[in-house]
mmCIF file of C-alpha atoms in Angstrom:
data_model
loop_
_atom_site.group_PDB
_atom_site.id
_atom_site.type_symbol
_atom_site.label_atom_id
_atom_site.label_comp_id
_atom_site.label_asym_id
_atom_site.label_seq_id
_atom_site.Cartn_x
_atom_site.Cartn_y
_atom_site.Cartn_z
ATOM 1 C CA UNK A 857 -56.511 -44.995 -124.536
ATOM 2 C CA UNK A 858 -53.268 -42.806 -124.077
ATOM 3 C CA UNK A 859 -52.104 -40.643 -127.350
ATOM 4 C CA UNK A 860 -49.131 -43.403 -127.664
ATOM 5 C CA UNK A 861 -51.697 -46.218 -127.165
ATOM 6 C CA UNK A 862 -53.094 -44.515 -130.534
ATOM 7 C CA UNK A 863 -49.963 -45.151 -132.438
ATOM 8 C CA UNK A 864 -50.995 -48.538 -133.823
ATOM 9 C CA UNK A 865 -54.536 -47.107 -134.989
ATOM 10 C CA UNK A 866 -53.398 -44.323 -136.481
ATOM 11 C CA UNK A 867 -50.327 -46.283 -138.522
ATOM 12 C CA UNK A 868 -52.677 -48.707 -139.815
ATOM 13 C CA UNK A 869 -54.712 -45.869 -141.404
ATOM 14 C CA UNK A 870 -51.232 -44.774 -143.288
ATOM 15 C CA UNK A 871 -50.102 -48.125 -144.078
ATOM 16 C CA UNK A 872 -54.264 -48.299 -145.809
ATOM 17 C CA UNK A 873 -54.376 -45.008 -147.003
ATOM 18 C CA UNK A 874 -51.139 -43.064 -147.876
ATOM 19 C CA UNK A 875 -48.323 -45.745 -147.778
ATOM 20 C CA UNK A 876 -46.848 -44.691 -151.382
ATOM 21 C CA UNK A 877 -45.402 -48.107 -151.560
ATOM 22 C CA UNK A 878 -41.504 -49.728 -150.941
ATOM 23 C CA UNK A 879 -38.964 -46.600 -152.429
ATOM 24 C CA UNK A 880 -35.149 -47.133 -153.108
ATOM 25 C CA UNK A 881 -33.280 -47.252 -150.154
ATOM 26 C CA UNK A 882 -30.805 -44.136 -151.063
ATOM 27 C CA UNK A 883 -32.949 -40.462 -151.505
ATOM 28 C CA UNK A 884 -34.269 -39.864 -155.020
ATOM 29 C CA UNK A 885 -33.446 -36.339 -154.342
ATOM 30 C CA UNK A 886 -29.582 -36.716 -152.795
ATOM 31 C CA UNK A 887 -30.323 -33.967 -150.528
ATOM 32 C CA UNK A 888 -30.082 -34.530 -146.657
ATOM 33 C CA UNK A 889 -31.551 -31.818 -144.063
ATOM 34 C CA UNK A 890 -30.368 -31.264 -140.449
ATOM 35 C CA UNK A 891 -33.202 -30.038 -138.320
ATOM 36 C CA UNK A 892 -34.092 -29.173 -135.016
ATOM 37 C CA UNK A 893 -36.333 -31.731 -133.100
ATOM 38 C CA UNK A 894 -38.959 -29.193 -131.850
ATOM 39 C CA UNK A 895 -42.053 -30.447 -132.129
ATOM 40 C CA UNK A 896 -44.018 -27.335 -134.303
ATOM 41 C CA UNK A 897 -41.464 -27.924 -137.211
ATOM 42 C CA UNK A 898 -41.941 -30.864 -139.036
ATOM 43 C CA UNK A 899 -39.059 -30.007 -142.062
ATOM 44 C CA UNK A 900 -40.679 -32.604 -144.534
ATOM 45 C CA UNK A 901 -44.095 -30.998 -144.644
ATOM 46 C CA UNK A 902 -42.367 -27.060 -144.334
ATOM 47 C CA UNK A 903 -40.623 -27.583 -147.436
ATOM 48 C CA UNK A 904 -42.813 -30.131 -149.355
ATOM 49 C CA UNK A 905 -40.615 -32.902 -148.971
ATOM 50 C CA UNK A 906 -42.292 -36.218 -149.979
ATOM 51 C CA UNK A 907 -41.321 -39.899 -148.517
ATOM 52 C CA UNK A 908 -38.178 -40.984 -150.292
ATOM 53 C CA UNK A 909 -37.015 -37.813 -151.508
ATOM 54 C CA UNK A 910 -34.396 -36.712 -148.675
ATOM 55 C CA UNK A 911 -32.572 -38.109 -145.558
ATOM 56 C CA UNK A 912 -34.011 -35.883 -142.432
ATOM 57 C CA UNK A 913 -31.933 -35.829 -139.847
ATOM 58 C CA UNK A 914 -33.248 -34.209 -136.654
ATOM 59 C CA UNK A 915 -32.101 -32.762 -133.354
ATOM 60 C CA UNK A 916 -32.196 -30.298 -129.940
ATOM 61 C CA UNK A 917 -31.299 -26.904 -132.286
ATOM 62 C CA UNK A 918 -30.407 -28.497 -135.566
ATOM 63 C CA UNK A 919 -27.195 -28.450 -134.914
ATOM 64 C CA UNK A 920 -24.581 -29.601 -137.289
ATOM 65 C CA UNK A 921 -22.004 -30.762 -135.571
ATOM 66 C CA UNK A 922 -24.171 -33.221 -134.103
ATOM 67 C CA UNK A 923 -25.540 -34.398 -136.757
ATOM 68 C CA UNK A 924 -21.419 -35.062 -138.492
ATOM 69 C CA UNK A 925 -22.258 -38.767 -137.746
ATOM 70 C CA UNK A 926 -25.131 -38.841 -139.879
ATOM 71 C CA UNK A 927 -24.308 -37.140 -143.074
ATOM 72 C CA UNK A 928 -21.047 -38.595 -143.287
ATOM 73 C CA UNK A 929 -23.425 -41.737 -143.719
ATOM 74 C CA UNK A 930 -25.593 -40.103 -145.954
ATOM 75 C CA UNK A 931 -22.857 -38.635 -147.948
ATOM 76 C CA UNK A 932 -20.460 -42.233 -148.032
ATOM 77 C CA UNK A 933 -22.761 -44.172 -148.408
ATOM 78 C CA UNK A 934 -25.957 -43.300 -149.659
ATOM 79 C CA UNK A 935 -24.764 -40.488 -152.384
ATOM 80 C CA UNK A 936 -26.583 -37.315 -150.769
ATOM 81 C CA UNK A 937 -24.742 -33.972 -152.442
ATOM 82 C CA UNK A 938 -26.810 -31.233 -150.423
ATOM 83 C CA UNK A 939 -27.090 -29.868 -147.173
ATOM 84 C CA UNK A 940 -30.044 -27.930 -146.201
ATOM 85 C CA UNK A 941 -29.862 -26.791 -141.942
ATOM 86 C CA UNK A 942 -33.294 -25.546 -140.626
ATOM 87 C CA UNK A 943 -33.086 -23.534 -137.290
ATOM 88 C CA UNK A 944 -36.118 -21.669 -136.180
ATOM 89 C CA UNK A 945 -37.753 -18.635 -134.753
ATOM 90 C CA UNK A 946 -38.385 -19.324 -130.700
ATOM 91 C CA UNK A 947 -36.242 -22.080 -130.361
ATOM 92 C CA UNK A 948 -34.966 -23.885 -126.679
ATOM 93 C CA UNK A 949 -31.791 -23.323 -127.591
ATOM 94 C CA UNK A 950 -31.304 -19.948 -126.811
ATOM 95 C CA UNK A 951 -33.351 -20.256 -123.699
ATOM 96 C CA UNK A 952 -30.056 -22.090 -121.250
ATOM 97 C CA UNK A 953 -26.319 -22.610 -120.480
ATOM 98 C CA UNK A 954 -24.509 -25.447 -120.107
ATOM 99 C CA UNK A 955 -24.111 -24.375 -116.825
ATOM 100 C CA UNK A 956 -27.794 -24.205 -116.277
ATOM 101 C CA UNK A 957 -28.539 -27.939 -117.632
ATOM 102 C CA UNK A 958 -25.662 -29.425 -115.372
ATOM 103 C CA UNK A 959 -26.492 -27.694 -112.263
ATOM 104 C CA UNK A 960 -30.535 -29.104 -112.957
ATOM 105 C CA UNK A 961 -29.049 -32.486 -113.828
ATOM 106 C CA UNK A 962 -27.198 -32.932 -110.301
ATOM 107 C CA UNK A 963 -29.993 -31.282 -108.364
ATOM 108 C CA UNK A 964 -32.605 -33.225 -110.014
ATOM 109 C CA UNK A 965 -31.327 -36.479 -110.254
ATOM 110 C CA UNK A 966 -28.170 -36.920 -107.960
ATOM 111 C CA UNK A 967 -25.643 -37.261 -110.714
ATOM 112 C CA UNK A 968 -22.433 -35.506 -112.321
ATOM 113 C CA UNK A 969 -22.784 -38.238 -115.188
ATOM 114 C CA UNK A 970 -23.939 -34.852 -117.105
ATOM 115 C CA UNK A 971 -21.412 -32.574 -116.179
ATOM 116 C CA UNK A 972 -19.236 -32.954 -119.358
ATOM 117 C CA UNK A 973 -21.806 -33.088 -122.169
ATOM 118 C CA UNK A 974 -21.720 -29.845 -124.373
ATOM 119 C CA UNK A 975 -25.693 -29.291 -124.982
ATOM 120 C CA UNK A 976 -24.513 -27.720 -127.625
ATOM 121 C CA UNK A 977 -27.017 -23.806 -126.474
ATOM 122 C CA UNK A 978 -26.711 -20.931 -129.032
ATOM 123 C CA UNK A 979 -27.447 -17.354 -128.197
ATOM 124 C CA UNK A 980 -28.598 -16.000 -131.466
ATOM 125 C CA UNK A 981 -30.216 -17.965 -134.112
ATOM 126 C CA UNK A 982 -29.197 -16.059 -137.825
ATOM 127 C CA UNK A 983 -25.615 -16.681 -136.467
ATOM 128 C CA UNK A 984 -26.189 -20.059 -135.594
ATOM 129 C CA UNK A 985 -27.491 -20.960 -138.945
ATOM 130 C CA UNK A 986 -24.518 -19.215 -140.425
ATOM 131 C CA UNK A 987 -21.770 -21.047 -138.066
ATOM 132 C CA UNK A 988 -23.370 -24.875 -138.783
ATOM 133 C CA UNK A 989 -23.103 -23.976 -142.546
ATOM 134 C CA UNK A 990 -20.077 -22.737 -142.319
ATOM 135 C CA UNK A 991 -18.508 -26.048 -140.161
ATOM 136 C CA UNK A 992 -19.674 -27.618 -142.844
ATOM 137 C CA UNK A 993 -17.546 -25.935 -145.487
ATOM 138 C CA UNK A 994 -15.069 -26.166 -143.895
ATOM 139 C CA UNK A 995 -15.177 -29.802 -142.279
ATOM 140 C CA UNK A 996 -12.720 -32.028 -143.970
ATOM 141 C CA UNK A 997 -15.327 -35.189 -143.821
ATOM 142 C CA UNK A 998 -17.838 -33.406 -145.905
ATOM 143 C CA UNK A 999 -17.559 -33.129 -149.275
ATOM 144 C CA UNK A 1000 -16.428 -30.287 -151.033
ATOM 145 C CA UNK A 1001 -19.119 -30.713 -153.947
ATOM 146 C CA UNK A 1002 -21.731 -30.473 -151.559
ATOM 147 C CA UNK A 1003 -24.192 -27.705 -151.689
ATOM 148 C CA UNK A 1004 -24.735 -26.047 -148.619
ATOM 149 C CA UNK A 1005 -28.051 -23.961 -147.545
ATOM 150 C CA UNK A 1006 -29.193 -22.254 -143.960
ATOM 151 C CA UNK A 1007 -33.012 -21.442 -143.715
ATOM 152 C CA UNK A 1008 -34.992 -20.085 -140.463
ATOM 153 C CA UNK A 1009 -38.158 -21.645 -140.634
ATOM 154 C CA UNK A 1010 -40.609 -18.894 -139.161
ATOM 155 C CA UNK A 1011 -42.807 -21.040 -136.386
ATOM 156 C CA UNK A 1012 -45.136 -17.871 -136.425
ATOM 157 C CA UNK A 1013 -46.098 -17.933 -139.642
ATOM 158 C CA UNK A 1014 -44.586 -20.967 -140.825
ATOM 159 C CA UNK A 1015 -42.847 -19.689 -143.737
ATOM 160 C CA UNK A 1016 -39.154 -19.665 -144.154
ATOM 161 C CA UNK A 1017 -36.238 -17.788 -145.137
ATOM 162 C CA UNK A 1018 -33.023 -18.495 -146.443
ATOM 163 C CA UNK A 1019 -29.871 -17.472 -144.796
ATOM 164 C CA UNK A 1020 -27.030 -18.471 -146.438
ATOM 165 C CA UNK A 1021 -25.984 -20.998 -149.217
ATOM 166 C CA UNK A 1022 -22.262 -21.890 -149.650
ATOM 167 C CA UNK B 683 -35.047 -25.336 -161.410
ATOM 168 C CA UNK B 684 -33.855 -28.043 -158.933
ATOM 169 C CA UNK B 685 -35.415 -30.038 -156.463
ATOM 170 C CA UNK B 686 -34.468 -28.045 -153.564
ATOM 171 C CA UNK B 687 -35.011 -24.244 -155.569
ATOM 172 C CA UNK B 688 -38.662 -25.673 -154.848
ATOM 173 C CA UNK B 689 -38.610 -25.526 -151.474
ATOM 174 C CA UNK B 690 -39.540 -21.682 -150.573
ATOM 175 C CA UNK B 691 -42.375 -21.929 -154.038
ATOM 176 C CA UNK B 692 -43.394 -25.728 -151.954
ATOM 177 C CA UNK B 693 -43.080 -23.747 -148.196
ATOM 178 C CA UNK B 694 -45.335 -21.065 -149.174
ATOM 179 C CA UNK B 695 -47.929 -23.504 -150.250
ATOM 180 C CA UNK B 696 -47.397 -24.736 -147.283
ATOM 181 C CA UNK B 697 -47.886 -21.783 -145.169
ATOM 182 C CA UNK B 698 -50.809 -20.877 -146.791
ATOM 183 C CA UNK B 699 -52.551 -23.761 -146.583
ATOM 184 C CA UNK B 700 -51.595 -26.302 -144.180
ATOM 185 C CA UNK B 701 -49.959 -24.872 -141.167
ATOM 186 C CA UNK B 702 -51.892 -25.109 -138.008
ATOM 187 C CA UNK B 703 -50.928 -21.745 -136.352
ATOM 188 C CA UNK B 704 -48.199 -20.675 -133.816
ATOM 189 C CA UNK B 705 -48.245 -23.259 -130.608
ATOM 190 C CA UNK B 706 -46.532 -23.278 -127.507
ATOM 191 C CA UNK B 707 -42.777 -24.510 -127.891
ATOM 192 C CA UNK B 708 -43.416 -27.775 -124.730
ATOM 193 C CA UNK B 709 -44.288 -30.942 -127.231
ATOM 194 C CA UNK B 710 -48.459 -30.764 -126.719
ATOM 195 C CA UNK B 711 -48.030 -34.400 -125.571
ATOM 196 C CA UNK B 712 -45.173 -34.794 -123.888
ATOM 197 C CA UNK B 713 -43.564 -37.264 -126.390
ATOM 198 C CA UNK B 714 -40.336 -37.547 -127.803
ATOM 199 C CA UNK B 715 -39.372 -39.637 -130.570
ATOM 200 C CA UNK B 716 -35.887 -41.055 -131.836
ATOM 201 C CA UNK B 717 -35.689 -42.496 -136.047
ATOM 202 C CA UNK B 718 -33.966 -43.095 -138.668
ATOM 203 C CA UNK B 719 -33.245 -40.449 -141.390
ATOM 204 C CA UNK B 720 -34.665 -42.609 -143.261
ATOM 205 C CA UNK B 721 -35.947 -40.854 -146.880
ATOM 206 C CA UNK B 722 -39.004 -43.779 -146.845
ATOM 207 C CA UNK B 723 -39.188 -42.837 -142.854
ATOM 208 C CA UNK B 724 -41.338 -40.103 -141.818
ATOM 209 C CA UNK B 725 -42.250 -40.863 -138.463
ATOM 210 C CA UNK B 726 -44.315 -37.764 -137.975
ATOM 211 C CA UNK B 727 -46.710 -39.796 -141.185
ATOM 212 C CA UNK B 728 -46.445 -43.154 -140.348
ATOM 213 C CA UNK B 729 -47.305 -43.225 -135.562
ATOM 214 C CA UNK B 730 -50.313 -39.769 -136.663
ATOM 215 C CA UNK B 731 -48.135 -37.047 -134.499
ATOM 216 C CA UNK B 732 -49.378 -33.491 -135.741
ATOM 217 C CA UNK B 733 -47.523 -30.350 -135.685
ATOM 218 C CA UNK B 734 -47.009 -29.480 -131.878
ATOM 219 C CA UNK B 735 -47.442 -33.012 -130.567
ATOM 220 C CA UNK B 736 -43.727 -34.481 -129.920
ATOM 221 C CA UNK B 737 -40.226 -34.103 -130.679
ATOM 222 C CA UNK B 738 -38.783 -35.970 -133.668
ATOM 223 C CA UNK B 739 -34.973 -36.601 -133.380
ATOM 224 C CA UNK B 740 -33.581 -38.307 -135.987
ATOM 225 C CA UNK B 741 -30.059 -39.959 -137.213
ATOM 226 C CA UNK B 742 -28.371 -42.243 -138.963
ATOM 227 C CA UNK B 743 -29.874 -45.634 -137.496
ATOM 228 C CA UNK B 744 -32.515 -43.511 -135.263
ATOM 229 C CA UNK B 745 -30.075 -44.400 -131.908
ATOM 230 C CA UNK B 746 -30.635 -43.528 -128.795
ATOM 231 C CA UNK B 747 -26.684 -42.913 -127.679
ATOM 232 C CA UNK B 748 -26.696 -40.657 -130.488
ATOM 233 C CA UNK B 749 -29.446 -38.860 -129.561
ATOM 234 C CA UNK B 750 -28.920 -38.735 -125.903
ATOM 235 C CA UNK B 751 -28.026 -34.510 -125.724
ATOM 236 C CA UNK B 752 -31.492 -34.060 -127.359
ATOM 237 C CA UNK B 753 -33.478 -36.451 -124.908
ATOM 238 C CA UNK B 754 -31.764 -34.867 -122.037
ATOM 239 C CA UNK B 755 -32.834 -31.274 -123.067
ATOM 240 C CA UNK B 756 -36.382 -32.852 -124.036
ATOM 241 C CA UNK B 757 -36.817 -34.156 -120.649
ATOM 242 C CA UNK B 758 -34.886 -31.736 -118.960
ATOM 243 C CA UNK B 759 -36.511 -28.745 -120.433
ATOM 244 C CA UNK B 760 -39.524 -29.678 -122.106
ATOM 245 C CA UNK B 761 -41.023 -31.739 -120.215
ATOM 246 C CA UNK B 762 -41.211 -35.138 -122.389
ATOM 247 C CA UNK B 763 -42.099 -38.227 -120.521
ATOM 248 C CA UNK B 764 -42.229 -40.913 -122.609
ATOM 249 C CA UNK B 765 -39.467 -42.063 -125.558
ATOM 250 C CA UNK B 766 -40.483 -43.753 -128.792
ATOM 251 C CA UNK B 767 -37.903 -45.385 -130.406
ATOM 252 C CA UNK B 768 -37.827 -46.526 -134.478
ATOM 253 C CA UNK B 769 -36.121 -48.249 -136.459
ATOM 254 C CA UNK B 770 -36.888 -50.009 -138.881
ATOM 255 C CA UNK B 771 -36.491 -52.862 -142.191
ATOM 256 C CA UNK B 772 -33.993 -52.729 -145.114
ATOM 257 C CA UNK B 773 -31.850 -49.865 -142.911
ATOM 258 C CA UNK B 774 -28.566 -48.996 -143.902
ATOM 259 C CA UNK B 775 -26.675 -49.212 -141.206
ATOM 260 C CA UNK B 776 -26.754 -53.716 -141.441
ATOM 261 C CA UNK B 777 -25.248 -52.457 -144.848
ATOM 262 C CA UNK B 778 -21.206 -51.752 -143.457
ATOM 263 C CA UNK B 779 -18.743 -51.961 -140.738
ATOM 264 C CA UNK B 780 -16.414 -49.228 -139.374
ATOM 265 C CA UNK B 781 -13.485 -50.585 -140.666
ATOM 266 C CA UNK B 782 -15.064 -50.445 -144.615
ATOM 267 C CA UNK B 783 -16.501 -46.467 -143.450
ATOM 268 C CA UNK B 784 -13.259 -45.247 -142.616
ATOM 269 C CA UNK B 785 -11.163 -46.659 -145.100
ATOM 270 C CA UNK B 786 -13.424 -45.223 -147.394
ATOM 271 C CA UNK B 787 -13.122 -41.765 -145.946
ATOM 272 C CA UNK B 788 -9.444 -42.456 -145.911
ATOM 273 C CA UNK B 789 -9.342 -43.623 -149.726
ATOM 274 C CA UNK B 790 -11.763 -40.630 -151.228
ATOM 275 C CA UNK B 791 -10.881 -37.511 -148.877
ATOM 276 C CA UNK B 792 -7.349 -38.357 -147.912
ATOM 277 C CA UNK B 793 -8.090 -37.791 -144.444
ATOM 278 C CA UNK B 794 -7.552 -39.476 -141.510
ATOM 279 C CA UNK B 795 -9.763 -37.376 -139.043
ATOM 280 C CA UNK B 796 -12.721 -40.019 -139.480
ATOM 281 C CA UNK B 797 -10.318 -42.855 -137.700
ATOM 282 C CA UNK B 798 -11.947 -42.566 -134.407
ATOM 283 C CA UNK B 799 -15.803 -42.293 -135.286
ATOM 284 C CA UNK B 800 -17.953 -44.682 -133.799
ATOM 285 C CA UNK B 801 -20.752 -44.629 -137.097
ATOM 286 C CA UNK B 802 -22.124 -47.202 -134.537
ATOM 287 C CA UNK B 803 -23.322 -49.542 -137.033
ATOM 288 C CA UNK B 804 -25.460 -52.674 -135.802
ATOM 289 C CA UNK B 805 -25.809 -56.156 -137.567
ATOM 290 C CA UNK B 806 -29.438 -56.843 -136.483
ATOM 291 C CA UNK B 807 -32.845 -54.755 -136.394
ATOM 292 C CA UNK B 808 -34.655 -55.875 -134.052
ATOM 293 C CA UNK B 809 -32.190 -56.389 -131.372
ATOM 294 C CA UNK B 810 -31.081 -52.703 -132.431
ATOM 295 C CA UNK B 811 -34.267 -51.761 -130.702
ATOM 296 C CA UNK B 812 -33.729 -53.800 -127.603
ATOM 297 C CA UNK B 813 -30.746 -52.658 -127.374
ATOM 298 C CA UNK B 814 -31.302 -48.841 -127.571
ATOM 299 C CA UNK B 815 -34.458 -49.361 -125.457
ATOM 300 C CA UNK B 816 -32.007 -51.246 -122.880
ATOM 301 C CA UNK B 817 -29.714 -48.131 -123.300
ATOM 302 C CA UNK B 818 -32.485 -45.849 -122.185
ATOM 303 C CA UNK B 819 -33.798 -47.375 -119.458
ATOM 304 C CA UNK B 820 -30.587 -47.898 -117.690
ATOM 305 C CA UNK B 821 -29.093 -44.535 -118.477
ATOM 306 C CA UNK B 822 -28.954 -42.486 -114.988
ATOM 307 C CA UNK B 823 -29.403 -39.265 -116.930
ATOM 308 C CA UNK B 824 -32.669 -40.614 -118.421
ATOM 309 C CA UNK B 825 -36.105 -40.175 -116.006
ATOM 310 C CA UNK B 826 -36.851 -43.280 -114.301
ATOM 311 C CA UNK B 827 -40.836 -42.196 -114.434
ATOM 312 C CA UNK B 828 -40.315 -42.473 -118.885
ATOM 313 C CA UNK B 829 -42.854 -44.543 -120.342
ATOM 314 C CA UNK B 830 -39.812 -46.213 -123.613
ATOM 315 C CA UNK B 831 -41.233 -48.301 -126.344
ATOM 316 C CA UNK B 832 -39.489 -49.523 -129.186
ATOM 317 C CA UNK B 833 -40.919 -50.455 -132.341
ATOM 318 C CA UNK B 834 -40.022 -51.454 -136.218
ATOM 319 C CA UNK B 835 -41.141 -49.960 -139.225
ATOM 320 C CA UNK B 836 -42.082 -51.916 -142.423
ATOM 321 C CA UNK B 837 -40.658 -49.889 -145.300
ATOM 322 C CA UNK B 838 -42.446 -52.381 -147.378
ATOM 323 C CA UNK B 839 -45.512 -51.805 -146.378
ATOM 324 C CA UNK B 840 -45.316 -48.794 -144.125
ATOM 325 C CA UNK B 841 -46.807 -50.750 -141.078
ATOM 326 C CA UNK B 842 -45.152 -50.614 -137.416
ATOM 327 C CA UNK B 843 -44.591 -53.176 -135.043
ATOM 328 C CA UNK B 844 -44.593 -52.647 -131.495
ATOM 329 C CA UNK B 845 -41.489 -54.808 -130.469
ATOM 330 C CA UNK B 846 -40.136 -53.857 -126.434
ATOM 331 C CA UNK B 847 -41.713 -51.742 -124.335
ATOM 332 C CA UNK B 848 -39.746 -51.104 -120.678
#
C-alpha cells in the first residue's frame, strides 16, 4: 500500500477519535495565518491553533503577495482581523532564482509556458518577513485596523520568534 | 492576553514536547496537498500527514489554479510526484460571486483596486474538485507522470471521500 493509499484509513481513525465535531464557518479567533508550504512546518501545531480557530493559508515561501486573494476573502467575507506571516529557516525559496527555474522548465518540459511566472524567490529570510508585513500594511485592499505580525519558525528546534508587528 | 499573544507560549510547549527534530527539506513522501484554508479543515490531521511528509498548500477554496506557482516549485525543486486536492462541504466559496465581492470592496474600502481580481468562487463542490484535477492533468507545467487525486472533506463528520483520480 502506498503512503497516500493510507489516507482513507488514517482519515477514518481521525474521524472516529480526533474530530472535534461540526463548527461554524468563520474562524473563531478571527485570525488568518500565511505560512510556508514546507513539509517541516505545521503552522497549526507550531502555534497551537485548534481546528476552527483560524484560516491557515500556505504557499511556497508563505508569501503575502500570493495569498492576497485568500486574505481578502478571509477579511471581507469571514471577519478575520489579524494576519500572521510565518516564514522559516532553511527555506527552499532562497536557493534559486527565476532565471534558473525558467530555464529548468524549458529544458525539462520543453515549453516556454513558465517564462512569465514570477516564482517569488527571496534572498534573505528576515527581510522577506518584514517585506511581507509592510506589503500588507500598505495594501489598500487589506483592512487598516488589521493587526499584522511576522514570525520566523526555526526548522532546527521548532521554535518561533517574532520579527515584526505592525 | 489575546489568543495570538498565546502563540509564543503554545509554541514553547510544542518545541519542548512535540517537535520531531530536524528533517530534510524535500517532503519524505513526495506528495503535495492543496487544501482549502478553512479553519475547520486541518489537512494534516484529516489525512494523517506527519511533519516532514508532504508539502501542504492552502488557499481560499483549495484551488489548483491559485496553487500553480507553489506546485511547480514543489515538483521541480523538491521532487514531489503526487498532488492531492482537498475541497470540503459548507465551503464559503459557493456563497458569493466576483460581482458581489468587487462591489463590497468598493463600498467598504472606497477603492477600485480589487475590480480585476478573480476571487475564483465556484458554484458546486464536486465539480470544483473534478475541474481542478482536470486543470492540473492537462497543464503543461505539471509533470505528466504525476498522480493527481481529488477529495472532498466532510465538515460535518471529519471524513474524506475520494472524488476522482487521474
